[in-house]
Amino acid sequence: MEHFQQVEPFDYVIFGATGDLTMRKLLPALYNRLRMGQIPDDACIIGAARTELDREAYVARARDALERFLPSDILSPGLVERFLARLDYVTLDSSREGPQWDALKSLLAKAQPDRVRVYYFATAPQLYGSICENLNRYGLITPTSRVVLEKPIGTNMATATAINDGVGQYFPEKQIYRIDHYLGKETVQNVLALRFANPLMNAAWSGEHIESVQITAVETVGVEGRAAYYDTSGALRDMIQNHLLQVLCLVAMEAPDSLEADAVRNAKLAVLNALRPITDATAATETVRAQYTAGVVDGENVPGYLEELGKPSATETYAAIRAWVDTPRWKNVPFYVRTAKRSGKKVSEIVVTFRPAATTMFGATPASNRLVLRIQPNEGVDLRLNVKNPALDVFNLRTADLDTSIRMEGGLPFPDSYERLLLDAVRGDPVLFIRRDEVEAAWRWAEPILEAWKHDKAPMQTYSAGSYGPEQATQLLASHGDTWHEASE
Ligand code: BG6
């Protein structure tokens, strides 16, 4: 695969190495990059976690994870062995000092000291500060070291600041890579290409021509084994404060001067700073929150959120928000953002509805042009146009869809978003990672919504598992004469 370039030799240290994210996403992603020839043979991947394991036991877990989370046709025995040979493991409590840190140091010392070192934090975020403190105490921070921080960066502004300060004490901002896996998704990056490489789109990309934007990421899964985490988080913190706001930024931002990290991040930050605050006074009209009750998903009966949890909870599993970007470009354009667990299907998409043509030539007003960017599944772009209806003698209109898939050559599946991002950290390319001020600006907007909900300004609604969400979310759009995409298909 000549279009994938090998990266320079590196050491990847994953804290939280026995956790679900490492097993489900990180190790399979690294295996796939090795399969594509991007990982050199002398690269090292070192797992670190509290579980007492020796190298062999960790390698056995890694092998199971690859078999479980990757399709068998891409697991060639030779490649799997080559990948597993890259792995090492150290038992280590990242919140404490101790000789295990020296063990990590000696594993790292086997490699050249000046090669790229990535520390990936896949632990509870409260530990990020103490991991950095220990990395520093044991002399593990080199000039070529960088840290990758998994979300959530805090649960509000204060905790986000504490996490960022804790890490920032030991690493300069340019060595901190805050991951948002939505930015690693092909169609999300495609927003930039579609907008700025196509004058056709670019010229129409403002409130003059756009009536509304919907950004949706709904999924069929419930909270599964993650209830303990999820119940402290909820839909707004888990998906909107990060992933969906990032998508919104790409849709709404002004053209960056270049694709350099800071140019793109500055443009995104300007959008976050222009988001109209939602307060106690407006939460009832601009937001909907809800919890799923028992229902049917993919033909299976599933329990409600509270039954799964086994206790009362004020955590939302669904959120829909009408957001406003107060810039001249987006005057009077609502951005509807929504996310749900236990929805009827798994879909992430951006739907841009244009204003209808102001012509009386055809009698009835022509339908609005509508652009759908399918993030997943079936990545692609669908544009609804008006055409002459050939089935009638009179000149009348009907709609036709220009629908194109965005695919890899040979119909191969897209690399998982983590694959790209894990190696961007090695390459030292931060453009698809989040800068500190973006995290803070996102919290500045999200926290007052959480506060308003805490003050019960928008009542908790319910929706049946397997449905599209509560009736109130339909009303949120109806007040502007809009409908959710699935209702207008
Ligand atoms: C994660 C959330 O960040 O994104 C999960 O914590 C969610 O709750 C997941 O399921 C969704 O990601 P994707 O790529 O499947 O849309």
Short mmCIF file of C-alpha atoms and ligand atoms in Angstrom, two decimals:
data_model
loop_
_atom_site.label_atom_id
_atom_site.label_comp_id
_atom_site.label_asym_id
_atom_site.label_seq_id
_atom_site.Cartn_x
_atom_site.Cartn_y
_atom_site.Cartn_z
CA MET A 1 0.00 0.00 0.00
CA GLU A 2 2.24 2.72 -1.23
CA HIS A 3 0.03 5.59 -0.07
CA PHE A 4 0.59 4.78 3.59
CA GLN A 5 4.02 5.90 4.73
CA GLN A 6 5.92 4.22 7.49
CA VAL A 7 6.38 6.43 10.54
CA GLU A 8 9.68 6.75 12.35
CA PRO A 9 10.44 4.25 15.13
CA PHE A 10 8.60 5.10 18.35
CA ASP A 11 7.75 4.01 21.85
CA TYR A 12 4.06 4.04 22.68
CA VAL A 13 3.22 3.71 26.35
CA ILE A 14 -0.46 3.11 27.02
CA PHE A 15 -1.68 3.79 30.55
CA GLY A 16 -4.93 1.93 31.18
CA ALA A 17 -3.59 -0.91 29.05
CA THR A 18 -6.02 -3.55 30.26
CA GLY A 19 -9.10 -1.35 29.84
CA ASP A 20 -11.89 -1.57 27.33
CA LEU A 21 -10.65 1.27 25.10
CA THR A 22 -7.19 -0.24 24.75
CA MET A 23 -8.53 -3.67 23.94
CA ARG A 24 -11.41 -2.60 21.72
CA LYS A 25 -9.81 0.31 19.86
CA LEU A 26 -6.14 1.06 20.49
CA LEU A 27 -4.51 -2.34 19.99
CA PRO A 28 -6.67 -3.22 16.96
CA ALA A 29 -5.88 0.21 15.47
CA LEU A 30 -2.14 -0.26 15.95
CA TYR A 31 -2.32 -3.77 14.52
CA ASN A 32 -4.06 -2.43 11.42
CA ARG A 33 -1.40 0.23 10.93
CA LEU A 34 1.27 -2.45 11.21
CA ARG A 35 -0.65 -4.46 8.64
CA MET A 36 -0.54 -1.44 6.33
CA GLY A 37 3.22 -1.30 6.72
CA GLN A 38 3.28 1.90 8.74
CA ILE A 39 4.76 0.60 11.96
CA PRO A 40 8.47 -0.14 11.87
CA ASP A 41 9.76 -3.38 13.29
CA ASP A 42 11.68 -1.71 16.09
CA ALA A 43 8.68 0.24 17.42
CA CYS A 44 7.66 -0.63 20.99
CA ILE A 45 4.19 -0.63 22.48
CA ILE A 46 4.26 -0.84 26.24
CA GLY A 47 1.08 -1.43 28.21
CA ALA A 48 0.93 -0.11 31.75
CA ALA A 49 -1.85 -0.88 34.22
CA ARG A 50 -2.46 -1.92 37.81
CA THR A 51 -3.40 -5.51 37.01
CA GLU A 52 -0.57 -7.88 37.99
CA LEU A 53 0.43 -9.53 34.73
CA ASP A 54 3.64 -10.66 33.15
CA ARG A 55 4.43 -9.94 29.53
CA GLU A 56 3.12 -13.33 28.34
CA ALA A 57 -0.22 -12.87 30.07
CA TYR A 58 -0.61 -9.39 28.58
CA VAL A 59 0.27 -10.63 25.12
CA ALA A 60 -2.38 -13.34 25.52
CA ARG A 61 -4.98 -10.69 26.36
CA ALA A 62 -3.90 -8.60 23.40
CA ARG A 63 -4.21 -11.62 21.11
CA ASP A 64 -7.75 -12.25 22.39
CA ALA A 65 -8.63 -8.60 21.81
CA LEU A 66 -7.45 -8.70 18.20
CA GLU A 67 -9.42 -11.88 17.59
CA ARG A 68 -12.50 -10.43 19.21
CA PHE A 69 -12.54 -6.96 17.72
CA LEU A 70 -11.10 -7.44 14.23
CA PRO A 71 -12.55 -9.41 11.32
CA SER A 72 -10.78 -12.75 10.99
CA ASP A 73 -9.86 -12.15 7.34
CA ILE A 74 -7.39 -9.44 8.29
CA LEU A 75 -5.71 -11.45 11.05
CA SER A 76 -2.89 -13.22 9.33
CA PRO A 77 -0.93 -15.34 11.85
CA GLY A 78 2.41 -13.92 10.70
CA LEU A 79 1.30 -10.33 11.14
CA VAL A 80 -0.33 -11.02 14.48
CA GLU A 81 2.94 -12.49 15.77
CA ARG A 82 4.87 -9.54 14.40
CA PHE A 83 2.50 -7.18 16.19
CA LEU A 84 2.56 -9.08 19.48
CA ALA A 85 6.34 -9.12 19.38
CA ARG A 86 6.20 -5.30 19.65
CA LEU A 87 4.30 -5.46 22.96
CA ASP A 88 5.59 -5.24 26.49
CA TYR A 89 3.86 -4.73 29.81
CA VAL A 90 4.56 -3.21 33.15
CA THR A 91 2.38 -3.53 36.25
CA LEU A 92 2.10 -0.03 37.59
CA ASP A 93 -0.22 2.07 39.76
CA SER A 94 -0.05 5.35 37.94
CA SER A 95 -1.20 7.34 40.96
CA ARG A 96 1.72 6.20 43.14
CA GLU A 97 5.47 6.45 43.27
CA GLY A 98 7.33 3.16 43.29
CA PRO A 99 9.87 0.89 41.68
CA GLN A 100 7.47 0.04 38.82
CA TRP A 101 8.32 3.39 37.28
CA ASP A 102 11.96 2.31 37.13
CA ALA A 103 10.80 -0.88 35.44
CA LEU A 104 9.07 1.26 32.81
CA LYS A 105 12.21 3.34 32.49
CA SER A 106 14.36 0.32 31.82
CA LEU A 107 11.93 -0.92 29.16
CA LEU A 108 12.19 2.47 27.48
CA ALA A 109 15.95 2.56 27.85
CA LYS A 110 16.20 -0.38 25.49
CA ALA A 111 15.34 2.04 22.69
CA GLN A 112 17.29 5.13 21.65
CA PRO A 113 16.54 7.84 24.19
CA ASP A 114 15.80 10.49 21.58
CA ARG A 115 13.17 8.70 19.61
CA VAL A 116 9.51 9.70 19.65
CA ARG A 117 7.77 8.70 22.83
CA VAL A 118 4.00 8.83 23.08
CA TYR A 119 2.30 8.46 26.44
CA TYR A 120 -1.34 7.60 25.86
CA PHE A 121 -3.63 8.21 28.83
CA ALA A 122 -6.56 5.82 28.64
CA THR A 123 -7.19 5.90 32.39
CA ALA A 124 -9.66 7.87 34.50
CA PRO A 125 -8.86 11.54 33.72
CA GLN A 126 -8.37 12.31 37.43
CA LEU A 127 -5.12 10.34 37.14
CA TYR A 128 -3.64 12.38 34.28
CA GLY A 129 -1.95 14.85 36.62
CA SER A 130 -0.33 12.21 38.79
CA ILE A 131 0.85 10.20 35.79
CA CYS A 132 2.63 13.33 34.54
CA GLU A 133 4.06 13.99 37.97
CA ASN A 134 5.52 10.50 38.08
CA LEU A 135 6.79 10.64 34.51
CA ASN A 136 8.66 13.73 35.55
CA ARG A 137 9.86 12.34 38.90
CA TYR A 138 11.34 9.29 37.23
CA GLY A 139 12.97 11.22 34.40
CA LEU A 140 10.72 9.79 31.70
CA ILE A 141 9.90 13.04 29.92
CA THR A 142 12.24 13.60 27.00
CA PRO A 143 12.19 16.45 24.45
CA THR A 144 10.46 14.16 21.98
CA SER A 145 7.80 12.97 24.45
CA ARG A 146 4.15 13.80 23.97
CA VAL A 147 0.95 12.86 25.75
CA VAL A 148 -2.37 11.84 24.25
CA LEU A 149 -5.34 12.57 26.50
CA GLU A 150 -8.55 10.64 26.12
CA LYS A 151 -11.84 12.33 26.83
CA PRO A 152 -13.56 13.31 29.04
CA ILE A 153 -11.41 16.31 29.84
CA GLY A 154 -13.34 17.06 33.01
CA THR A 155 -17.02 17.12 33.82
CA ASN A 156 -17.20 20.91 33.95
CA MET A 157 -14.91 23.92 33.64
CA ALA A 158 -13.34 23.53 37.08
CA THR A 159 -12.41 19.88 36.65
CA ALA A 160 -11.25 20.48 33.07
CA THR A 161 -9.00 23.27 34.31
CA ALA A 162 -7.59 21.04 37.02
CA ILE A 163 -6.79 18.29 34.49
CA ASN A 164 -5.28 20.69 31.97
CA ASP A 165 -3.24 22.42 34.68
CA GLY A 166 -2.03 19.08 36.02
CA VAL A 167 -0.74 18.00 32.63
CA GLY A 168 0.35 21.51 31.62
CA GLN A 169 2.73 21.67 34.57
CA TYR A 170 4.92 19.05 32.87
CA PHE A 171 4.13 19.26 29.16
CA PRO A 172 3.92 22.38 27.00
CA GLU A 173 0.67 22.72 25.06
CA LYS A 174 2.30 21.70 21.79
CA GLN A 175 3.17 18.31 23.28
CA ILE A 176 -0.41 17.69 24.47
CA TYR A 177 -2.73 15.83 22.08
CA ARG A 178 -6.36 15.82 23.28
CA ILE A 179 -8.07 13.18 21.24
CA ASP A 180 -11.59 13.47 19.83
CA HIS A 181 -12.12 10.41 17.70
CA TYR A 182 -14.85 12.14 15.66
CA LEU A 183 -12.13 14.27 14.08
CA GLY A 184 -10.49 11.06 12.87
CA LYS A 185 -13.61 10.11 10.91
CA GLU A 186 -13.32 10.43 7.18
CA THR A 187 -16.59 12.28 6.53
CA VAL A 188 -15.97 14.68 9.38
CA GLN A 189 -12.70 15.75 7.75
CA ASN A 190 -14.55 15.84 4.49
CA VAL A 191 -16.59 18.79 5.72
CA LEU A 192 -13.51 20.91 5.05
CA ALA A 193 -13.01 19.49 1.56
CA LEU A 194 -16.65 19.85 0.61
CA ARG A 195 -16.92 23.39 1.88
CA PHE A 196 -13.66 24.90 0.81
CA ALA A 197 -12.73 22.94 -2.32
CA ASN A 198 -16.12 23.33 -3.99
CA PRO A 199 -17.11 26.89 -4.91
CA LEU A 200 -20.60 25.52 -5.49
CA MET A 201 -20.92 24.76 -1.78
CA ASN A 202 -18.77 27.55 -0.51
CA ALA A 203 -20.80 30.23 -2.22
CA ALA A 204 -24.02 29.01 -0.64
CA TRP A 205 -22.59 28.33 2.82
CA SER A 206 -24.24 30.98 4.97
CA GLY A 207 -27.55 32.02 6.42
CA GLU A 208 -28.39 33.76 3.18
CA HIS A 209 -28.95 30.33 1.61
CA ILE A 210 -28.97 27.89 4.52
CA GLU A 211 -32.11 27.57 6.60
CA SER A 212 -30.96 25.12 9.26
CA VAL A 213 -28.31 22.56 10.14
CA GLN A 214 -28.86 19.26 11.97
CA ILE A 215 -26.02 17.33 13.54
CA THR A 216 -27.04 13.91 14.76
CA ALA A 217 -25.17 11.04 16.39
CA VAL A 218 -27.55 8.41 17.68
CA GLU A 219 -26.81 4.81 18.48
CA THR A 220 -28.63 1.62 19.29
CA VAL A 221 -26.38 0.59 22.18
CA GLY A 222 -27.40 1.34 25.72
CA VAL A 223 -24.90 1.98 28.46
CA GLU A 224 -23.79 -1.70 28.53
CA GLY A 225 -20.96 -2.26 31.00
CA ARG A 226 -20.27 1.48 31.26
CA ALA A 227 -23.19 2.47 33.48
CA ALA A 228 -20.93 3.58 36.33
CA TYR A 229 -19.14 6.05 34.06
CA TYR A 230 -22.14 7.01 31.99
CA ASP A 231 -24.34 7.85 34.92
CA THR A 232 -21.83 10.49 36.04
CA SER A 233 -21.70 11.83 32.51
CA GLY A 234 -24.85 11.76 30.39
CA ALA A 235 -25.44 12.55 26.74
CA LEU A 236 -24.41 16.19 26.83
CA ARG A 237 -21.01 15.53 28.40
CA ASP A 238 -20.39 12.25 26.62
CA MET A 239 -21.13 13.33 23.05
CA ILE A 240 -22.16 16.96 22.64
CA GLN A 241 -19.55 18.92 24.61
CA ASN A 242 -16.85 17.27 22.52
CA HIS A 243 -17.70 15.29 19.37
CA LEU A 244 -20.78 17.12 18.16
CA LEU A 245 -19.49 20.59 18.99
CA GLN A 246 -16.34 19.78 17.03
CA VAL A 247 -18.46 18.78 14.05
CA LEU A 248 -20.51 21.94 14.45
CA CYS A 249 -17.29 23.97 14.44
CA LEU A 250 -16.18 22.47 11.13
CA VAL A 251 -19.58 23.19 9.59
CA ALA A 252 -19.76 26.76 10.89
CA MET A 253 -16.19 28.04 10.89
CA GLU A 254 -14.76 30.69 8.63
CA ALA A 255 -12.15 29.47 6.15
CA PRO A 256 -8.87 28.90 7.97
CA ASP A 257 -5.77 30.42 6.33
CA SER A 258 -4.31 26.93 5.92
CA LEU A 259 -4.66 23.40 7.23
CA GLU A 260 -2.00 24.11 9.85
CA ALA A 261 -3.13 23.03 13.32
CA ASP A 262 -3.38 26.49 14.81
CA ALA A 263 -5.16 27.99 11.82
CA VAL A 264 -7.85 25.32 12.00
CA ARG A 265 -8.07 25.46 15.78
CA ASN A 266 -8.37 29.26 15.79
CA ALA A 267 -11.23 29.04 13.31
CA LYS A 268 -12.98 26.40 15.44
CA LEU A 269 -12.41 28.40 18.60
CA ALA A 270 -14.06 31.45 17.05
CA VAL A 271 -17.21 29.37 16.51
CA LEU A 272 -17.20 28.04 20.07
CA ASN A 273 -16.82 31.58 21.36
CA ALA A 274 -19.72 32.74 19.20
CA LEU A 275 -22.18 30.13 20.53
CA ARG A 276 -25.10 31.90 22.15
CA PRO A 277 -25.22 31.00 25.85
CA ILE A 278 -28.13 28.85 26.99
CA THR A 279 -29.19 29.77 30.50
CA ASP A 280 -31.79 28.94 33.11
CA ALA A 281 -34.07 31.35 31.26
CA THR A 282 -33.75 29.68 27.84
CA ALA A 283 -33.07 26.00 28.65
CA ALA A 284 -36.75 25.08 28.48
CA THR A 285 -37.16 26.35 24.92
CA GLU A 286 -33.70 25.48 23.52
CA THR A 287 -33.00 22.05 25.03
CA VAL A 288 -34.64 18.67 25.45
CA ARG A 289 -33.28 15.95 27.68
CA ALA A 290 -34.67 12.47 28.17
CA GLN A 291 -34.08 8.93 29.40
CA TYR A 292 -35.01 5.78 27.54
CA THR A 293 -37.63 3.45 28.90
CA ALA A 294 -38.01 -0.23 28.00
CA GLY A 295 -38.53 -0.92 24.31
CA VAL A 296 -37.41 -2.94 21.32
CA VAL A 297 -34.06 -2.41 19.59
CA ASP A 298 -33.04 -4.54 16.61
CA GLY A 299 -35.95 -6.87 17.37
CA GLU A 300 -34.88 -7.44 20.99
CA ASN A 301 -36.67 -6.36 24.14
CA VAL A 302 -34.40 -4.11 26.16
CA PRO A 303 -34.90 -2.65 29.62
CA GLY A 304 -35.13 1.05 30.41
CA TYR A 305 -32.16 3.08 31.63
CA LEU A 306 -33.31 3.19 35.25
CA GLU A 307 -33.97 -0.56 35.28
CA GLU A 308 -30.48 -1.20 33.89
CA LEU A 309 -28.98 1.10 36.46
CA GLY A 310 -31.04 -0.30 39.33
CA LYS A 311 -31.42 3.10 41.00
CA PRO A 312 -32.97 6.50 40.37
CA SER A 313 -30.95 8.85 38.22
CA ALA A 314 -31.16 12.34 36.77
CA THR A 315 -28.74 11.51 33.93
CA GLU A 316 -29.96 12.06 30.37
CA THR A 317 -29.43 9.42 27.71
CA TYR A 318 -30.82 11.73 25.04
CA ALA A 319 -30.21 15.40 24.42
CA ALA A 320 -31.35 17.71 21.65
CA ILE A 321 -30.28 21.32 21.61
CA ARG A 322 -31.05 24.25 19.36
CA ALA A 323 -27.78 26.13 19.19
CA TRP A 324 -27.11 29.52 17.61
CA VAL A 325 -23.81 30.74 16.27
CA ASP A 326 -23.90 34.49 16.69
CA THR A 327 -21.81 35.55 13.71
CA PRO A 328 -22.97 37.46 10.62
CA ARG A 329 -22.66 34.28 8.54
CA TRP A 330 -25.10 32.33 10.68
CA LYS A 331 -27.66 34.95 11.61
CA ASN A 332 -31.07 33.27 12.09
CA VAL A 333 -29.79 29.76 11.34
CA PRO A 334 -30.60 27.17 14.01
CA PHE A 335 -28.07 24.38 14.53
CA TYR A 336 -29.92 21.38 15.91
CA VAL A 337 -27.63 18.99 17.71
CA ARG A 338 -28.82 15.68 19.10
CA THR A 339 -27.53 12.43 20.46
CA ALA A 340 -29.14 9.33 21.93
CA LYS A 341 -28.45 5.94 23.38
CA ARG A 342 -30.88 3.14 22.48
CA SER A 343 -32.14 4.82 19.37
CA GLY A 344 -33.82 2.83 16.59
CA LYS A 345 -30.66 2.87 14.47
CA LYS A 346 -27.04 3.95 14.58
CA VAL A 347 -26.53 7.07 12.48
CA SER A 348 -24.16 10.00 12.55
CA GLU A 349 -24.88 12.67 9.99
CA ILE A 350 -24.93 16.34 9.15
CA VAL A 351 -28.02 17.64 7.38
CA VAL A 352 -27.91 21.08 5.80
CA THR A 353 -31.26 22.41 4.62
CA PHE A 354 -31.13 25.30 2.18
CA ARG A 355 -33.74 27.99 1.80
CA PRO A 356 -36.24 27.22 -0.97
CA ALA A 357 -35.97 29.08 -4.26
CA ALA A 358 -37.97 32.27 -4.14
CA THR A 359 -39.71 31.74 -7.45
CA THR A 360 -43.35 31.53 -8.45
CA MET A 361 -42.45 30.15 -11.89
CA PHE A 362 -43.49 26.60 -11.04
CA GLY A 363 -46.62 27.32 -9.10
CA ALA A 364 -45.81 25.68 -5.79
CA THR A 365 -42.58 26.64 -3.99
CA PRO A 366 -39.80 24.22 -4.97
CA ALA A 367 -38.57 21.83 -2.25
CA SER A 368 -35.53 22.94 -0.27
CA ASN A 369 -32.20 21.65 -1.46
CA ARG A 370 -30.86 19.42 1.23
CA LEU A 371 -27.34 18.18 1.69
CA VAL A 372 -26.75 15.13 3.87
CA LEU A 373 -23.20 14.25 4.88
CA ARG A 374 -23.29 10.70 6.15
CA ILE A 375 -20.56 10.29 8.75
CA GLN A 376 -21.57 6.69 9.40
CA PRO A 377 -22.72 4.22 8.25
CA ASN A 378 -22.38 4.23 4.45
CA GLU A 379 -20.14 7.32 4.31
CA GLY A 380 -21.22 9.65 1.57
CA VAL A 381 -22.93 12.78 0.41
CA ASP A 382 -26.51 13.12 -0.73
CA LEU A 383 -27.83 16.30 -2.35
CA ARG A 384 -31.51 16.76 -3.04
CA LEU A 385 -32.29 18.78 -6.16
CA ASN A 386 -35.46 19.86 -7.91
CA VAL A 387 -35.94 18.53 -11.42
CA LYS A 388 -38.76 18.61 -13.91
CA ASN A 389 -41.25 15.87 -13.33
CA PRO A 390 -41.15 13.85 -16.58
CA ALA A 391 -44.33 11.95 -15.76
CA LEU A 392 -46.59 14.96 -16.22
CA ASP A 393 -47.61 17.01 -19.25
CA VAL A 394 -47.60 20.20 -17.25
CA PHE A 395 -44.29 21.68 -16.17
CA ASN A 396 -44.07 20.48 -12.62
CA LEU A 397 -41.27 19.60 -10.25
CA ARG A 398 -40.14 16.57 -8.39
CA THR A 399 -36.99 15.95 -6.38
CA ALA A 400 -34.01 13.81 -7.34
CA ASP A 401 -31.07 12.82 -5.17
CA LEU A 402 -27.43 13.08 -6.19
CA ASP A 403 -26.14 10.43 -3.88
CA THR A 404 -22.52 9.41 -3.82
CA SER A 405 -20.61 7.11 -1.54
CA ILE A 406 -17.20 8.07 -0.33
CA ARG A 407 -15.18 4.88 -0.38
CA MET A 408 -11.68 3.60 -0.20
CA GLU A 409 -10.18 2.17 -3.34
CA GLY A 410 -11.34 -1.39 -3.90
CA GLY A 411 -14.31 -0.85 -1.57
CA LEU A 412 -12.16 -1.46 1.51
CA PRO A 413 -13.60 -0.19 4.79
CA PHE A 414 -12.25 3.12 6.07
CA PRO A 415 -9.55 2.87 8.65
CA ASP A 416 -10.99 3.31 12.14
CA SER A 417 -10.66 6.90 13.32
CA TYR A 418 -8.20 5.83 16.01
CA GLU A 419 -5.78 4.48 13.41
CA ARG A 420 -5.22 7.88 11.91
CA LEU A 421 -5.07 9.69 15.23
CA LEU A 422 -2.71 7.28 16.98
CA LEU A 423 -0.12 7.77 14.27
CA ASP A 424 -0.72 11.52 13.96
CA ALA A 425 0.56 11.72 17.52
CA VAL A 426 3.73 9.89 16.45
CA ARG A 427 4.12 12.12 13.40
CA GLY A 428 3.64 15.18 15.59
CA ASP A 429 0.64 16.43 13.64
CA PRO A 430 -1.86 18.01 16.05
CA VAL A 431 -4.42 19.34 13.57
CA LEU A 432 -7.04 16.71 14.46
CA PHE A 433 -6.55 17.15 18.21
CA ILE A 434 -8.18 19.69 20.50
CA ARG A 435 -6.36 22.66 21.94
CA ARG A 436 -6.90 23.62 25.57
CA ASP A 437 -8.81 26.81 24.80
CA GLU A 438 -11.28 24.83 22.67
CA VAL A 439 -12.04 22.48 25.57
CA GLU A 440 -12.59 25.45 27.83
CA ALA A 441 -14.80 27.30 25.35
CA ALA A 442 -16.89 24.15 24.91
CA TRP A 443 -17.37 23.89 28.66
CA ARG A 444 -18.23 27.59 28.87
CA TRP A 445 -21.22 26.83 26.65
CA ALA A 446 -22.11 23.37 27.99
CA GLU A 447 -21.87 23.98 31.72
CA PRO A 448 -24.74 26.49 32.02
CA ILE A 449 -26.97 23.94 30.25
CA LEU A 450 -26.05 21.31 32.80
CA GLU A 451 -26.69 23.85 35.55
CA ALA A 452 -30.09 24.73 34.11
CA TRP A 453 -30.96 21.04 33.99
CA LYS A 454 -29.80 20.66 37.57
CA HIS A 455 -32.18 23.49 38.45
CA ASP A 456 -34.86 21.52 36.62
CA LYS A 457 -35.43 24.23 34.04
CA ALA A 458 -36.03 21.65 31.29
CA PRO A 459 -37.94 18.64 32.59
CA MET A 460 -36.54 15.14 32.06
CA GLN A 461 -38.60 13.48 29.31
CA THR A 462 -38.77 9.82 28.36
CA TYR A 463 -38.60 7.92 25.06
CA SER A 464 -39.01 4.24 24.34
CA ALA A 465 -35.82 2.39 23.51
CA GLY A 466 -35.82 1.89 19.74
CA SER A 467 -37.70 5.13 19.01
CA TYR A 468 -36.35 8.39 17.58
CA GLY A 469 -36.58 10.20 20.89
CA PRO A 470 -39.17 12.14 22.82
CA GLU A 471 -42.03 14.09 21.27
CA GLN A 472 -40.60 17.30 22.75
CA ALA A 473 -37.62 17.00 20.38
CA THR A 474 -40.02 17.08 17.42
CA GLN A 475 -41.57 20.20 18.88
CA LEU A 476 -38.16 21.82 19.32
CA LEU A 477 -37.91 21.92 15.53
CA ALA A 478 -41.58 22.43 14.78
CA SER A 479 -41.49 25.86 16.37
CA HIS A 480 -39.29 26.95 13.40
CA GLY A 481 -41.21 24.91 10.88
CA ASP A 482 -38.41 22.30 10.74
CA THR A 483 -38.48 18.52 11.02
CA TRP A 484 -35.78 15.99 11.86
CA HIS A 485 -34.24 14.36 8.84
CA GLU A 486 -35.81 10.93 9.33
CA ALA A 487 -39.27 12.50 9.47
CA SER A 488 -38.74 14.24 6.12
CA GLU A 489 -37.28 11.29 4.19
C1 BG6 B 1 -17.66 7.85 22.76
C2 BG6 B 1 -18.73 7.86 23.81
O1 BG6 B 1 -16.85 8.98 22.87
O2 BG6 B 1 -18.27 7.83 21.47
C3 BG6 B 1 -19.62 6.65 23.67
O3 BG6 B 1 -18.13 7.87 25.11
C4 BG6 B 1 -20.18 6.56 22.27
O4 BG6 B 1 -20.69 6.68 24.62
C5 BG6 B 1 -19.08 6.69 21.23
O5 BG6 B 1 -20.82 5.29 22.13
C6 BG6 B 1 -19.67 6.81 19.85
O6 BG6 B 1 -18.65 6.75 18.88
P1 BG6 B 1 -18.94 6.23 17.41
O7 BG6 B 1 -17.63 6.38 16.72
O8 BG6 B 1 -19.40 4.81 17.53
O9 BG6 B 1 -20.02 7.13 16.87
#
